[in-house]
mmCIF file of C-alpha atoms in Angstrom:
data_model
loop_
_atom_site.group_PDB
_atom_site.id
_atom_site.type_symbol
_atom_site.label_atom_id
_atom_site.label_comp_id
_atom_site.label_asym_id
_atom_site.label_seq_id
_atom_site.Cartn_x
_atom_site.Cartn_y
_atom_site.Cartn_z
ATOM 1 C CA UNK A 1 91.174 59.825 97.609
ATOM 2 C CA UNK A 2 89.485 63.135 96.932
ATOM 3 C CA UNK A 3 86.881 62.533 99.639
ATOM 4 C CA UNK A 4 89.535 61.574 102.193
ATOM 5 C CA UNK A 5 91.572 64.712 101.462
ATOM 6 C CA UNK A 6 88.477 66.869 101.597
ATOM 7 C CA UNK A 7 87.517 65.407 104.984
ATOM 8 C CA UNK A 8 91.004 66.105 106.337
ATOM 9 C CA UNK A 9 90.839 69.716 105.166
ATOM 10 C CA UNK A 10 87.404 70.196 106.707
ATOM 11 C CA UNK A 11 88.545 68.638 109.980
ATOM 12 C CA UNK A 12 91.536 70.996 110.062
ATOM 13 C CA UNK A 13 89.319 74.018 109.456
ATOM 14 C CA UNK A 14 86.910 72.804 112.133
ATOM 15 C CA UNK A 15 89.739 72.358 114.666
ATOM 16 C CA UNK A 16 91.050 75.876 114.076
ATOM 17 C CA UNK A 17 87.525 77.309 114.353
ATOM 18 C CA UNK A 18 86.977 75.525 117.670
ATOM 19 C CA UNK A 19 90.267 76.938 118.983
ATOM 20 C CA UNK A 20 89.160 80.457 118.060
ATOM 21 C CA UNK A 21 85.743 80.009 119.685
ATOM 22 C CA UNK A 22 87.199 78.631 122.936
ATOM 23 C CA UNK A 23 89.898 81.239 123.158
ATOM 24 C CA UNK A 24 88.620 83.781 125.669
ATOM 25 C CA UNK A 25 86.770 81.814 128.334
ATOM 26 C CA UNK A 26 88.946 82.102 131.440
ATOM 27 C CA UNK A 27 90.300 85.590 130.810
ATOM 28 C CA UNK A 28 86.982 87.260 130.022
ATOM 29 C CA UNK A 29 85.488 86.269 133.379
ATOM 30 C CA UNK A 30 88.092 88.240 135.314
ATOM 31 C CA UNK A 31 87.774 91.656 133.659
ATOM 32 C CA UNK A 32 85.130 94.357 133.816
ATOM 33 C CA UNK A 33 85.075 97.404 131.584
ATOM 34 C CA UNK A 34 85.583 100.889 132.959
ATOM 35 C CA UNK A 35 82.226 102.103 134.316
ATOM 36 C CA UNK A 36 83.064 105.590 133.031
ATOM 37 C CA UNK A 37 83.069 104.493 129.388
ATOM 38 C CA UNK A 38 80.359 106.203 127.352
ATOM 39 C CA UNK A 39 77.194 104.363 126.354
ATOM 40 C CA UNK A 40 76.618 104.159 122.637
ATOM 41 C CA UNK A 41 73.700 106.288 121.425
ATOM 42 C CA UNK A 42 72.128 105.267 118.129
ATOM 43 C CA UNK A 43 71.803 108.013 115.494
ATOM 44 C CA UNK A 44 69.747 108.423 112.348
ATOM 45 C CA UNK A 45 70.876 108.079 108.749
ATOM 46 C CA UNK A 46 73.571 105.398 109.113
ATOM 47 C CA UNK A 47 73.662 103.102 106.080
ATOM 48 C CA UNK A 48 75.973 101.889 103.329
ATOM 49 C CA UNK A 49 78.961 99.642 102.781
ATOM 50 C CA UNK A 50 82.022 99.415 104.991
ATOM 51 C CA UNK A 51 85.176 97.473 104.178
ATOM 52 C CA UNK A 52 87.826 96.249 106.611
ATOM 53 C CA UNK A 53 91.134 94.702 105.519
ATOM 54 C CA UNK A 54 94.040 93.960 107.830
ATOM 55 C CA UNK A 55 95.014 92.219 111.062
ATOM 56 C CA UNK A 56 94.311 88.560 111.751
ATOM 57 C CA UNK A 57 94.709 89.299 115.475
ATOM 58 C CA UNK A 58 91.746 91.666 115.251
ATOM 59 C CA UNK A 59 89.736 89.555 112.821
ATOM 60 C CA UNK A 60 87.393 87.976 115.381
ATOM 61 C CA UNK A 61 86.916 91.281 117.177
ATOM 62 C CA UNK A 62 86.089 93.074 113.930
ATOM 63 C CA UNK A 63 83.529 90.370 113.150
ATOM 64 C CA UNK A 64 81.878 90.634 116.576
ATOM 65 C CA UNK A 65 81.824 94.438 116.435
ATOM 66 C CA UNK A 66 80.342 94.311 112.943
ATOM 67 C CA UNK A 67 77.608 91.864 113.960
ATOM 68 C CA UNK A 68 76.546 94.022 116.908
ATOM 69 C CA UNK A 69 76.732 97.225 114.869
ATOM 70 C CA UNK A 70 74.533 95.774 112.114
ATOM 71 C CA UNK A 71 71.865 94.876 114.659
ATOM 72 C CA UNK A 72 71.560 98.605 115.312
ATOM 73 C CA UNK A 73 71.838 99.538 111.652
ATOM 74 C CA UNK A 74 70.381 96.803 109.402
ATOM 75 C CA UNK A 75 71.088 98.871 106.281
ATOM 76 C CA UNK A 76 74.831 98.633 106.839
ATOM 77 C CA UNK A 77 76.896 95.994 105.068
ATOM 78 C CA UNK A 78 80.374 95.276 106.464
ATOM 79 C CA UNK A 79 82.953 93.116 104.676
ATOM 80 C CA UNK A 80 85.905 91.913 106.784
ATOM 81 C CA UNK A 81 89.150 90.350 105.645
ATOM 82 C CA UNK A 82 91.902 89.487 108.120
ATOM 83 C CA UNK A 83 95.076 88.163 106.517
ATOM 84 C CA UNK A 84 97.626 90.264 108.379
ATOM 85 C CA UNK A 85 98.415 93.851 109.353
ATOM 86 C CA UNK A 86 100.634 94.415 106.330
ATOM 87 C CA UNK A 87 97.558 94.114 104.102
ATOM 88 C CA UNK A 88 95.877 97.121 105.756
ATOM 89 C CA UNK A 89 97.989 100.021 104.366
ATOM 90 C CA UNK A 90 97.697 99.066 100.662
ATOM 91 C CA UNK A 91 93.963 98.428 101.048
ATOM 92 C CA UNK A 92 93.483 101.894 102.557
ATOM 93 C CA UNK A 93 95.706 103.493 99.924
ATOM 94 C CA UNK A 94 93.848 101.834 97.061
ATOM 95 C CA UNK A 95 90.454 102.636 98.574
ATOM 96 C CA UNK A 96 89.509 98.962 98.873
ATOM 97 C CA UNK A 97 88.665 99.443 102.546
ATOM 98 C CA UNK A 98 87.770 102.284 104.896
ATOM 99 C CA UNK A 99 89.053 100.476 107.999
ATOM 100 C CA UNK A 100 92.595 99.152 108.412
ATOM 101 C CA UNK A 101 92.906 96.997 111.569
ATOM 102 C CA UNK A 102 96.542 96.603 112.636
ATOM 103 C CA UNK A 103 98.226 94.926 115.598
ATOM 104 C CA UNK A 104 101.236 97.209 115.174
ATOM 105 C CA UNK A 105 101.862 100.798 114.136
ATOM 106 C CA UNK A 106 102.360 101.519 110.465
ATOM 107 C CA UNK A 107 105.953 101.510 109.310
ATOM 108 C CA UNK A 108 107.529 104.719 108.023
ATOM 109 C CA UNK A 109 107.419 103.522 104.417
ATOM 110 C CA UNK A 110 103.725 102.608 104.774
ATOM 111 C CA UNK A 111 102.886 106.062 106.141
ATOM 112 C CA UNK A 112 104.879 107.682 103.328
ATOM 113 C CA UNK A 113 103.044 105.642 100.685
ATOM 114 C CA UNK A 114 99.702 106.634 102.202
ATOM 115 C CA UNK A 115 100.699 110.307 102.357
ATOM 116 C CA UNK A 116 101.858 110.220 98.734
ATOM 117 C CA UNK A 117 98.364 109.059 97.751
ATOM 118 C CA UNK A 118 96.225 111.305 99.964
ATOM 119 C CA UNK A 119 98.397 114.272 100.867
ATOM 120 C CA UNK A 120 97.994 113.629 104.600
ATOM 121 C CA UNK A 121 98.996 110.945 107.097
ATOM 122 C CA UNK A 122 96.710 108.072 108.175
ATOM 123 C CA UNK A 123 95.035 108.297 111.575
ATOM 124 C CA UNK A 124 95.498 105.399 114.011
ATOM 125 C CA UNK A 125 92.615 104.813 116.417
ATOM 126 C CA UNK A 126 93.452 102.651 119.438
ATOM 127 C CA UNK A 127 90.565 100.209 119.894
ATOM 128 C CA UNK A 128 91.729 97.560 122.406
ATOM 129 C CA UNK A 129 94.680 96.393 124.461
ATOM 130 C CA UNK A 130 96.489 93.090 124.082
ATOM 131 C CA UNK A 131 99.080 91.201 126.069
ATOM 132 C CA UNK A 132 100.977 89.376 123.346
ATOM 133 C CA UNK A 133 101.501 86.028 125.018
ATOM 134 C CA UNK A 134 104.235 83.418 124.812
ATOM 135 C CA UNK A 135 102.442 80.082 124.962
ATOM 136 C CA UNK A 136 103.665 76.628 125.931
ATOM 137 C CA UNK A 137 101.686 73.404 126.055
ATOM 138 C CA UNK A 138 99.460 73.140 129.151
ATOM 139 C CA UNK A 139 101.529 70.170 130.397
ATOM 140 C CA UNK A 140 104.827 72.024 130.140
ATOM 141 C CA UNK A 141 106.060 72.875 133.692
ATOM 142 C CA UNK A 142 107.700 76.128 132.543
ATOM 143 C CA UNK A 143 106.160 79.187 134.206
ATOM 144 C CA UNK A 144 108.401 82.112 133.207
ATOM 145 C CA UNK A 145 111.143 83.294 130.853
ATOM 146 C CA UNK A 146 113.306 86.374 130.533
ATOM 147 C CA UNK A 147 113.069 88.153 127.187
ATOM 148 C CA UNK A 148 116.715 87.398 126.429
ATOM 149 C CA UNK A 149 115.879 83.707 126.712
ATOM 150 C CA UNK A 150 112.792 84.130 124.535
ATOM 151 C CA UNK A 151 115.136 85.731 122.009
ATOM 152 C CA UNK A 152 117.602 82.842 122.295
ATOM 153 C CA UNK A 153 114.749 80.389 121.680
ATOM 154 C CA UNK A 154 113.215 82.109 118.632
ATOM 155 C CA UNK A 155 116.090 84.080 117.114
ATOM 156 C CA UNK A 156 119.300 83.056 115.362
ATOM 157 C CA UNK A 157 120.904 86.462 115.978
ATOM 158 C CA UNK A 158 120.445 86.668 119.805
ATOM 159 C CA UNK A 159 120.463 90.454 119.976
ATOM 160 C CA UNK A 160 118.922 90.225 123.431
ATOM 161 C CA UNK A 161 122.296 89.320 124.908
ATOM 162 C CA UNK A 162 121.997 85.578 125.550
ATOM 163 C CA UNK A 163 125.370 83.841 125.512
ATOM 164 C CA UNK A 164 124.142 80.730 123.746
ATOM 165 C CA UNK A 165 121.325 79.403 121.608
ATOM 166 C CA UNK A 166 118.443 77.649 123.373
ATOM 167 C CA UNK A 167 117.096 74.680 121.439
ATOM 168 C CA UNK A 168 116.192 72.166 124.185
ATOM 169 C CA UNK A 169 113.970 72.630 127.218
ATOM 170 C CA UNK A 170 116.828 71.785 129.586
ATOM 171 C CA UNK A 171 118.601 74.944 128.393
ATOM 172 C CA UNK A 172 115.489 76.887 129.409
ATOM 173 C CA UNK A 173 115.707 75.540 132.943
ATOM 174 C CA UNK A 174 113.548 72.401 132.874
ATOM 175 C CA UNK A 175 114.729 69.207 134.568
ATOM 176 C CA UNK A 176 114.214 65.463 134.254
ATOM 177 C CA UNK A 177 112.761 64.060 131.059
ATOM 178 C CA UNK A 178 111.909 67.577 129.873
ATOM 179 C CA UNK A 179 115.571 68.536 129.782
ATOM 180 C CA UNK A 180 116.219 66.412 126.697
ATOM 181 C CA UNK A 181 113.146 67.463 124.744
ATOM 182 C CA UNK A 182 113.898 69.677 121.722
ATOM 183 C CA UNK A 183 111.947 72.929 121.557
ATOM 184 C CA UNK A 184 109.436 73.154 118.723
ATOM 185 C CA UNK A 185 108.761 76.702 117.478
ATOM 186 C CA UNK A 186 105.484 78.165 116.208
ATOM 187 C CA UNK A 187 104.948 81.708 114.929
ATOM 188 C CA UNK A 188 103.165 83.902 112.423
ATOM 189 C CA UNK A 189 104.102 84.681 108.837
ATOM 190 C CA UNK A 190 105.692 87.946 107.746
ATOM 191 C CA UNK A 191 102.357 89.491 106.668
ATOM 192 C CA UNK A 192 101.362 89.561 110.335
ATOM 193 C CA UNK A 193 101.704 92.596 112.553
ATOM 194 C CA UNK A 194 102.215 90.208 115.450
ATOM 195 C CA UNK A 195 105.218 88.743 113.593
ATOM 196 C CA UNK A 196 106.696 92.240 113.280
ATOM 197 C CA UNK A 197 105.892 93.272 116.842
ATOM 198 C CA UNK A 198 107.403 90.107 118.310
ATOM 199 C CA UNK A 199 110.478 90.517 116.103
ATOM 200 C CA UNK A 200 110.932 94.089 117.352
ATOM 201 C CA UNK A 201 110.188 93.619 121.055
ATOM 202 C CA UNK A 202 111.098 90.008 121.852
ATOM 203 C CA UNK A 203 113.837 89.425 119.259
ATOM 204 C CA UNK A 204 115.272 92.933 119.667
ATOM 205 C CA UNK A 205 114.904 93.419 115.882
ATOM 206 C CA UNK A 206 116.872 90.236 115.239
ATOM 207 C CA UNK A 207 116.086 87.445 112.786
ATOM 208 C CA UNK A 208 113.833 84.469 113.373
ATOM 209 C CA UNK A 209 115.276 80.969 113.264
ATOM 210 C CA UNK A 210 114.586 79.071 110.065
ATOM 211 C CA UNK A 211 112.940 76.328 112.157
ATOM 212 C CA UNK A 212 109.970 78.482 113.217
ATOM 213 C CA UNK A 213 106.814 76.904 111.821
ATOM 214 C CA UNK A 214 105.091 79.930 110.322
ATOM 215 C CA UNK A 215 101.310 79.849 110.609
ATOM 216 C CA UNK A 216 98.717 81.798 108.594
ATOM 217 C CA UNK A 217 96.700 82.803 111.653
ATOM 218 C CA UNK A 218 96.814 83.299 115.418
ATOM 219 C CA UNK A 219 94.493 80.358 116.103
ATOM 220 C CA UNK A 220 96.816 78.088 114.117
ATOM 221 C CA UNK A 221 99.754 79.016 116.353
ATOM 222 C CA UNK A 222 97.792 78.143 119.486
ATOM 223 C CA UNK A 223 96.520 74.924 117.938
ATOM 224 C CA UNK A 224 100.084 73.931 117.012
ATOM 225 C CA UNK A 225 101.303 74.411 120.596
ATOM 226 C CA UNK A 226 98.216 72.623 121.932
ATOM 227 C CA UNK A 227 98.985 69.542 119.855
ATOM 228 C CA UNK A 228 102.773 69.618 120.378
ATOM 229 C CA UNK A 229 104.004 68.827 123.906
ATOM 230 C CA UNK A 230 107.365 70.478 123.138
ATOM 231 C CA UNK A 231 105.813 73.486 121.405
ATOM 232 C CA UNK A 232 106.197 77.174 122.148
ATOM 233 C CA UNK A 233 104.593 80.012 120.213
ATOM 234 C CA UNK A 234 103.374 83.585 120.418
ATOM 235 C CA UNK A 235 99.914 85.005 119.793
ATOM 236 C CA UNK A 236 97.425 87.542 121.114
ATOM 237 C CA UNK A 237 95.866 86.823 124.492
ATOM 238 C CA UNK A 238 92.445 86.651 122.840
ATOM 239 C CA UNK A 239 93.406 83.303 121.324
ATOM 240 C CA UNK A 240 94.320 81.586 124.598
ATOM 241 C CA UNK A 241 92.656 78.217 125.188
ATOM 242 C CA UNK A 242 92.721 75.532 127.859
ATOM 243 C CA UNK A 243 95.289 73.618 125.797
ATOM 244 C CA UNK A 244 98.061 76.157 126.328
ATOM 245 C CA UNK A 245 99.651 78.168 129.124
ATOM 246 C CA UNK A 246 100.653 81.820 128.815
ATOM 247 C CA UNK A 247 103.908 82.195 130.740
ATOM 248 C CA UNK A 248 105.148 85.183 132.727
ATOM 249 C CA UNK A 249 107.897 87.325 131.170
ATOM 250 C CA UNK A 250 110.703 89.408 132.651
ATOM 251 C CA UNK A 251 113.174 91.976 131.333
ATOM 252 C CA UNK A 252 116.903 92.040 132.073
ATOM 253 C CA UNK A 253 116.603 89.414 134.800
ATOM 254 C CA UNK A 254 113.974 91.345 136.756
ATOM 255 C CA UNK A 255 110.659 90.168 138.128
ATOM 256 C CA UNK A 256 108.517 88.145 135.748
ATOM 257 C CA UNK A 257 104.987 89.387 135.156
ATOM 258 C CA UNK A 258 102.008 87.427 133.866
ATOM 259 C CA UNK A 259 100.099 88.787 130.828
ATOM 260 C CA UNK A 260 97.233 90.185 132.919
ATOM 261 C CA UNK A 261 95.174 93.327 132.395
ATOM 262 C CA UNK A 262 96.693 94.947 135.476
ATOM 263 C CA UNK A 263 100.238 94.242 134.315
ATOM 264 C CA UNK A 264 99.529 95.604 130.832
ATOM 265 C CA UNK A 265 98.004 98.808 132.221
ATOM 266 C CA UNK A 266 100.949 99.294 134.583
ATOM 267 C CA UNK A 267 103.478 98.636 131.825
ATOM 268 C CA UNK A 268 105.078 95.786 133.790
ATOM 269 C CA UNK A 269 104.261 93.088 131.244
ATOM 270 C CA UNK A 270 106.874 93.627 128.518
ATOM 271 C CA UNK A 271 104.705 92.638 125.534
ATOM 272 C CA UNK A 272 101.596 94.708 126.216
ATOM 273 C CA UNK A 273 100.385 96.609 123.162
ATOM 274 C CA UNK A 274 97.636 98.777 121.736
ATOM 275 C CA UNK A 275 95.615 97.423 118.816
ATOM 276 C CA UNK A 276 94.593 99.884 116.104
ATOM 277 C CA UNK A 277 92.138 100.613 113.347
ATOM 278 C CA UNK A 278 93.698 103.003 110.822
ATOM 279 C CA UNK A 279 91.508 105.362 108.815
ATOM 280 C CA UNK A 280 91.962 107.989 106.119
ATOM 281 C CA UNK A 281 90.864 111.148 107.930
ATOM 282 C CA UNK A 282 91.494 114.422 106.194
ATOM 283 C CA UNK A 283 92.759 117.115 108.615
ATOM 284 C CA UNK A 284 90.082 119.463 109.947
ATOM 285 C CA UNK A 285 87.330 117.392 108.362
ATOM 286 C CA UNK A 286 85.112 114.826 110.076
ATOM 287 C CA UNK A 287 85.191 111.192 109.075
ATOM 288 C CA UNK A 288 82.376 109.861 106.887
ATOM 289 C CA UNK A 289 79.356 109.253 109.106
ATOM 290 C CA UNK A 290 79.359 105.453 108.758
ATOM 291 C CA UNK A 291 83.070 105.162 109.620
ATOM 292 C CA UNK A 292 82.757 107.549 112.559
ATOM 293 C CA UNK A 293 79.712 105.775 114.009
ATOM 294 C CA UNK A 294 81.327 102.353 113.738
ATOM 295 C CA UNK A 295 84.434 103.569 115.583
ATOM 296 C CA UNK A 296 82.319 105.418 118.154
ATOM 297 C CA UNK A 297 80.509 102.149 118.815
ATOM 298 C CA UNK A 298 83.830 100.293 119.146
ATOM 299 C CA UNK A 299 85.042 102.848 121.713
ATOM 300 C CA UNK A 300 81.797 102.756 123.709
ATOM 301 C CA UNK A 301 81.059 100.679 126.787
ATOM 302 C CA UNK A 302 79.196 98.147 124.632
ATOM 303 C CA UNK A 303 82.068 97.956 122.176
ATOM 304 C CA UNK A 304 84.616 97.420 124.930
ATOM 305 C CA UNK A 305 82.452 94.739 126.540
ATOM 306 C CA UNK A 306 82.823 92.866 123.240
ATOM 307 C CA UNK A 307 86.601 93.251 123.604
ATOM 308 C CA UNK A 308 86.425 91.456 126.940
ATOM 309 C CA UNK A 309 84.143 88.720 125.607
ATOM 310 C CA UNK A 310 86.684 88.034 122.850
ATOM 311 C CA UNK A 311 89.438 87.645 125.445
ATOM 312 C CA UNK A 312 91.259 90.920 124.849
ATOM 313 C CA UNK A 313 91.727 93.861 127.198
ATOM 314 C CA UNK A 314 89.437 96.921 127.236
ATOM 315 C CA UNK A 315 90.506 100.526 126.995
ATOM 316 C CA UNK A 316 90.132 102.716 130.046
ATOM 317 C CA UNK A 317 87.613 105.544 129.775
ATOM 318 C CA UNK A 318 90.427 108.100 129.573
ATOM 319 C CA UNK A 319 92.161 106.301 126.698
ATOM 320 C CA UNK A 320 88.862 105.755 124.874
ATOM 321 C CA UNK A 321 88.024 109.470 125.191
ATOM 322 C CA UNK A 322 91.366 110.428 123.634
ATOM 323 C CA UNK A 323 90.711 108.083 120.721
ATOM 324 C CA UNK A 324 87.171 109.415 120.305
ATOM 325 C CA UNK A 325 88.532 112.956 120.034
ATOM 326 C CA UNK A 326 90.555 111.887 116.979
ATOM 327 C CA UNK A 327 87.345 111.127 115.054
ATOM 328 C CA UNK A 328 86.152 114.743 114.832
#
């Protein structure tokens, strides 16, 4: 009995890992980083320990950045934990980590708690772009939804203005045998910044339905939709696989836009967002050398090429330069 259970657990972990590894294939091939991004120049005297606690959305990216950074600086040790954006502020406040990856901005109460500890506000550094995607199973014929319908699917409060709840695919516009299929919901847990962002932007600050199957990680959401023909879920574009389809989204009945790099940069895709690493930077003082060099690497051409390889969207040179200026 023990062996059988252990095998099932290992198989589950393996499946989720495979989903994460497959996630970026098709998207990464289409995007090139801004040629005007700065090359990273290695410096002397970079060593020590660096801790990162926060976003699951950024967890793979943080790992890839750390691996590449350590190849340049073998005397650096980087520990990464990605259980959700809400874990970043307390870790920074308590000094457990120097880096706080977040897929949303800090809430007012989180900033106030940080300021009460340090006497100054935390500094958010934008490190990548994301098109938060609404995924359906690859065999689902749906191609687009308006945000008010997304709200009616996921929320019990319908603050987006939908007249009625949507619980079957026929109510979302599908015909034939799909019309009778009940919609199966997948989402993140409340520790996730993606959970909070989706609640704010797609649910218009409303409440999730009790039937949403809350998942501990982004890859788990995508895996759930992959294995459930009637499934729909939301997750960062970096977790997209061949088993799901990221649908186009519209606002207020307007044109629907796919979650592409171009549509995020233009602002047309309604769930485009900036991903952050928060740091404790005292005003008028530079960051510790190790922290500054890691972030400089992240914002470099090499760092942004890693963003693309992981399936996310790179910063433009202009945006990266503005973030770099915050490090001094």
